[in-house]
Amino acid sequence: MKTLFVFTLLFFLCMSFSDGSRSRVQVRVMNRRGNGKTVEIHCQSGDDDLGNHVVPDGQEVNFSFRESFLENTRFWCDVQWSNEVKYHFDAYWSDRDRLGRCLSQCLWTMMEDGLYGYDQEKQVWELVHLAVKG
């Protein structure tokens, strides 16, 4: 009987730690600069390098993942569209996003005037980086 209890307890612990118990998060980084202008995007985490992408106007880079068991997932991106305009930002960061900002997806839009992030909880786009040309 004791063995059955231990086996059952271990089974439920393993099930609760599996990827199936954590929901997927989708990240979308969209190019909405207009006039056919491209952007370069390179996203990565401590475990995954998603590579460099040249994204045409109106297109996007998207990826999804499951939050880590320790809830410390962080994906960051570098964006560039000229020698003067470059951004480095956290596309997903557990500490900031898991409690409302990114309920199911993290949305980012590059416009000619800057980078905007969408807050799902507040349902509002927020200017994150202003495009300042040096």
PDB file of C-alpha atoms in Angstrom:
ATOM      1  CA  MET A   1       0.000   0.000   0.000  1.00  0.00           C
ATOM      2  CA  LYS A   2       2.825   2.370   0.847  1.00  0.00           C
ATOM      3  CA  THR A   3       4.460   1.657  -2.523  1.00  0.00           C
ATOM      4  CA  LEU A   4       1.222   2.472  -4.345  1.00  0.00           C
ATOM      5  CA  PHE A   5       0.952   5.784  -2.488  1.00  0.00           C
ATOM      6  CA  VAL A   6       4.544   6.743  -3.346  1.00  0.00           C
ATOM      7  CA  PHE A   7       4.034   5.736  -6.994  1.00  0.00           C
ATOM      8  CA  THR A   8       0.800   7.756  -7.218  1.00  0.00           C
ATOM      9  CA  LEU A   9       2.423  10.790  -5.609  1.00  0.00           C
ATOM     10  CA  LEU A  10       5.403  10.620  -7.988  1.00  0.00           C
ATOM     11  CA  PHE A  11       3.086  10.226 -10.980  1.00  0.00           C
ATOM     12  CA  PHE A  12       1.106  13.346 -10.116  1.00  0.00           C
ATOM     13  CA  LEU A  13       4.268  15.338  -9.399  1.00  0.00           C
ATOM     14  CA  CYS A  14       5.715  14.363 -12.769  1.00  0.00           C
ATOM     15  CA  MET A  15       2.480  15.293 -14.521  1.00  0.00           C
ATOM     16  CA  SER A  16       2.349  18.690 -12.843  1.00  0.00           C
ATOM     17  CA  PHE A  17       5.924  19.465 -13.956  1.00  0.00           C
ATOM     18  CA  SER A  18       5.448  18.377 -17.559  1.00  0.00           C
ATOM     19  CA  ASP A  19       5.166  20.878 -20.415  1.00  0.00           C
ATOM     20  CA  GLY A  20       1.497  20.003 -20.784  1.00  0.00           C
ATOM     21  CA  SER A  21       0.633  21.776 -17.535  1.00  0.00           C
ATOM     22  CA  ARG A  22       2.021  25.139 -18.675  1.00  0.00           C
ATOM     23  CA  SER A  23       0.275  27.116 -21.379  1.00  0.00           C
ATOM     24  CA  ARG A  24       2.051  28.255 -24.532  1.00  0.00           C
ATOM     25  CA  VAL A  25       3.029  31.876 -24.973  1.00  0.00           C
ATOM     26  CA  GLN A  26       3.198  33.308 -28.482  1.00  0.00           C
ATOM     27  CA  VAL A  27       5.466  36.246 -29.324  1.00  0.00           C
ATOM     28  CA  ARG A  28       4.869  38.309 -32.476  1.00  0.00           C
ATOM     29  CA  VAL A  29       7.225  41.086 -33.619  1.00  0.00           C
ATOM     30  CA  MET A  30       5.582  42.932 -36.510  1.00  0.00           C
ATOM     31  CA  ASN A  31       7.047  45.328 -39.075  1.00  0.00           C
ATOM     32  CA  ARG A  32       4.548  48.141 -39.746  1.00  0.00           C
ATOM     33  CA  ARG A  33       7.010  50.810 -40.908  1.00  0.00           C
ATOM     34  CA  GLY A  34       5.255  51.297 -44.246  1.00  0.00           C
ATOM     35  CA  ASN A  35       6.524  52.138 -47.733  1.00  0.00           C
ATOM     36  CA  GLY A  36       8.134  48.703 -48.194  1.00  0.00           C
ATOM     37  CA  LYS A  37      10.792  49.292 -45.518  1.00  0.00           C
ATOM     38  CA  THR A  38      12.418  46.205 -44.010  1.00  0.00           C
ATOM     39  CA  VAL A  39      13.799  45.587 -40.510  1.00  0.00           C
ATOM     40  CA  GLU A  40      16.345  43.122 -39.178  1.00  0.00           C
ATOM     41  CA  ILE A  41      15.282  41.138 -36.104  1.00  0.00           C
ATOM     42  CA  HIS A  42      17.346  38.721 -34.023  1.00  0.00           C
ATOM     43  CA  CYS A  43      15.644  37.053 -31.016  1.00  0.00           C
ATOM     44  CA  GLN A  44      17.068  34.611 -28.493  1.00  0.00           C
ATOM     45  CA  SER A  45      16.873  33.281 -24.955  1.00  0.00           C
ATOM     46  CA  GLY A  46      19.455  31.678 -22.709  1.00  0.00           C
ATOM     47  CA  ASP A  47      18.604  28.336 -24.353  1.00  0.00           C
ATOM     48  CA  ASP A  48      17.455  29.180 -27.904  1.00  0.00           C
ATOM     49  CA  ASP A  49      18.876  31.416 -30.629  1.00  0.00           C
ATOM     50  CA  LEU A  50      16.157  32.040 -33.221  1.00  0.00           C
ATOM     51  CA  GLY A  51      18.564  33.573 -35.733  1.00  0.00           C
ATOM     52  CA  ASN A  52      18.608  36.778 -37.742  1.00  0.00           C
ATOM     53  CA  HIS A  53      15.601  37.616 -39.950  1.00  0.00           C
ATOM     54  CA  VAL A  54      15.059  40.360 -42.504  1.00  0.00           C
ATOM     55  CA  VAL A  55      11.357  41.160 -42.191  1.00  0.00           C
ATOM     56  CA  PRO A  56       9.550  42.938 -45.054  1.00  0.00           C
ATOM     57  CA  ASP A  57       6.986  45.652 -44.367  1.00  0.00           C
ATOM     58  CA  GLY A  58       3.678  44.113 -43.285  1.00  0.00           C
ATOM     59  CA  GLN A  59       5.301  40.820 -42.201  1.00  0.00           C
ATOM     60  CA  GLU A  60       6.368  39.510 -38.798  1.00  0.00           C
ATOM     61  CA  VAL A  61       8.567  37.137 -36.849  1.00  0.00           C
ATOM     62  CA  ASN A  62       6.670  34.884 -34.463  1.00  0.00           C
ATOM     63  CA  PHE A  63       7.557  32.083 -32.103  1.00  0.00           C
ATOM     64  CA  SER A  64       6.008  30.277 -29.175  1.00  0.00           C
ATOM     65  CA  PHE A  65       7.258  28.474 -26.101  1.00  0.00           C
ATOM     66  CA  ARG A  66       6.145  27.152 -22.737  1.00  0.00           C
ATOM     67  CA  GLU A  67       7.094  29.037 -19.601  1.00  0.00           C
ATOM     68  CA  SER A  68       9.873  27.275 -17.701  1.00  0.00           C
ATOM     69  CA  PHE A  69       9.018  25.425 -14.518  1.00  0.00           C
ATOM     70  CA  LEU A  70      10.960  28.027 -12.515  1.00  0.00           C
ATOM     71  CA  GLU A  71       9.017  30.827 -14.275  1.00  0.00           C
ATOM     72  CA  ASN A  72      12.211  32.614 -15.291  1.00  0.00           C
ATOM     73  CA  THR A  73      11.865  32.588 -19.088  1.00  0.00           C
ATOM     74  CA  ARG A  74      13.333  35.541 -20.942  1.00  0.00           C
ATOM     75  CA  PHE A  75      13.498  36.143 -24.700  1.00  0.00           C
ATOM     76  CA  TRP A  76      15.160  39.300 -25.954  1.00  0.00           C
ATOM     77  CA  CYS A  77      15.380  40.784 -29.432  1.00  0.00           C
ATOM     78  CA  ASP A  78      17.666  43.151 -31.266  1.00  0.00           C
ATOM     79  CA  VAL A  79      15.990  45.205 -34.005  1.00  0.00           C
ATOM     80  CA  GLN A  80      17.706  47.406 -36.558  1.00  0.00           C
ATOM     81  CA  TRP A  81      16.531  49.254 -39.632  1.00  0.00           C
ATOM     82  CA  SER A  82      19.368  51.666 -40.263  1.00  0.00           C
ATOM     83  CA  ASN A  83      22.768  52.509 -38.846  1.00  0.00           C
ATOM     84  CA  GLU A  84      21.040  55.017 -36.540  1.00  0.00           C
ATOM     85  CA  VAL A  85      17.929  53.128 -35.364  1.00  0.00           C
ATOM     86  CA  LYS A  86      18.622  50.055 -33.195  1.00  0.00           C
ATOM     87  CA  TYR A  87      16.669  48.573 -30.280  1.00  0.00           C
ATOM     88  CA  HIS A  88      17.361  45.887 -27.698  1.00  0.00           C
ATOM     89  CA  PHE A  89      14.257  44.809 -25.776  1.00  0.00           C
ATOM     90  CA  ASP A  90      12.813  41.922 -23.801  1.00  0.00           C
ATOM     91  CA  ALA A  91      10.183  40.347 -26.044  1.00  0.00           C
ATOM     92  CA  TYR A  92       9.105  38.163 -23.100  1.00  0.00           C
ATOM     93  CA  TRP A  93      10.274  38.314 -19.509  1.00  0.00           C
ATOM     94  CA  SER A  94       8.491  36.250 -16.876  1.00  0.00           C
ATOM     95  CA  ASP A  95       8.900  38.814 -14.115  1.00  0.00           C
ATOM     96  CA  ARG A  96       7.152  41.474 -16.215  1.00  0.00           C
ATOM     97  CA  ASP A  97       4.769  39.528 -18.450  1.00  0.00           C
ATOM     98  CA  ARG A  98       3.323  36.387 -16.868  1.00  0.00           C
ATOM     99  CA  LEU A  99       0.872  38.158 -14.564  1.00  0.00           C
ATOM    100  CA  GLY A 100      -1.112  40.103 -17.146  1.00  0.00           C
ATOM    101  CA  ARG A 101       0.856  41.897 -19.801  1.00  0.00           C
ATOM    102  CA  CYS A 102       1.156  38.787 -21.971  1.00  0.00           C
ATOM    103  CA  LEU A 103      -1.728  36.525 -21.013  1.00  0.00           C
ATOM    104  CA  SER A 104      -1.438  34.378 -24.136  1.00  0.00           C
ATOM    105  CA  GLN A 105       0.702  36.396 -26.527  1.00  0.00           C
ATOM    106  CA  CYS A 106       3.245  39.207 -26.531  1.00  0.00           C
ATOM    107  CA  LEU A 107       2.696  41.644 -29.358  1.00  0.00           C
ATOM    108  CA  TRP A 108       5.322  44.092 -30.589  1.00  0.00           C
ATOM    109  CA  THR A 109       4.977  46.501 -33.522  1.00  0.00           C
ATOM    110  CA  MET A 110       7.684  48.549 -35.181  1.00  0.00           C
ATOM    111  CA  MET A 111       6.363  51.783 -36.627  1.00  0.00           C
ATOM    112  CA  GLU A 112       8.395  54.543 -38.238  1.00  0.00           C
ATOM    113  CA  ASP A 113       8.326  56.518 -34.971  1.00  0.00           C
ATOM    114  CA  GLY A 114       9.325  53.664 -32.646  1.00  0.00           C
ATOM    115  CA  LEU A 115       8.628  50.302 -31.049  1.00  0.00           C
ATOM    116  CA  TYR A 116       5.236  49.618 -29.432  1.00  0.00           C
ATOM    117  CA  GLY A 117       4.258  46.808 -27.071  1.00  0.00           C
ATOM    118  CA  TYR A 118       0.704  45.644 -26.393  1.00  0.00           C
ATOM    119  CA  ASP A 119      -0.504  45.170 -22.801  1.00  0.00           C
ATOM    120  CA  GLN A 120      -3.222  42.479 -22.915  1.00  0.00           C
ATOM    121  CA  GLU A 121      -4.460  43.210 -19.409  1.00  0.00           C
ATOM    122  CA  LYS A 122      -4.892  46.963 -20.014  1.00  0.00           C
ATOM    123  CA  GLN A 123      -5.750  46.429 -23.720  1.00  0.00           C
ATOM    124  CA  VAL A 124      -3.528  49.289 -24.850  1.00  0.00           C
ATOM    125  CA  TRP A 125      -0.488  49.788 -27.107  1.00  0.00           C
ATOM    126  CA  GLU A 126       2.417  51.505 -25.337  1.00  0.00           C
ATOM    127  CA  LEU A 127       5.413  53.247 -26.889  1.00  0.00           C
ATOM    128  CA  VAL A 128       8.456  51.377 -25.592  1.00  0.00           C
ATOM    129  CA  HIS A 129      11.286  52.932 -27.633  1.00  0.00           C
ATOM    130  CA  LEU A 130      11.181  56.197 -29.563  1.00  0.00           C
ATOM    131  CA  ALA A 131      13.036  56.130 -32.902  1.00  0.00           C
ATOM    132  CA  VAL A 132      15.661  58.787 -32.366  1.00  0.00           C
ATOM    133  CA  LYS A 133      18.136  59.133 -35.189  1.00  0.00           C
ATOM    134  CA  GLY A 134      21.590  60.197 -34.077  1.00  0.00           C
TER     135      GLY A 134
END
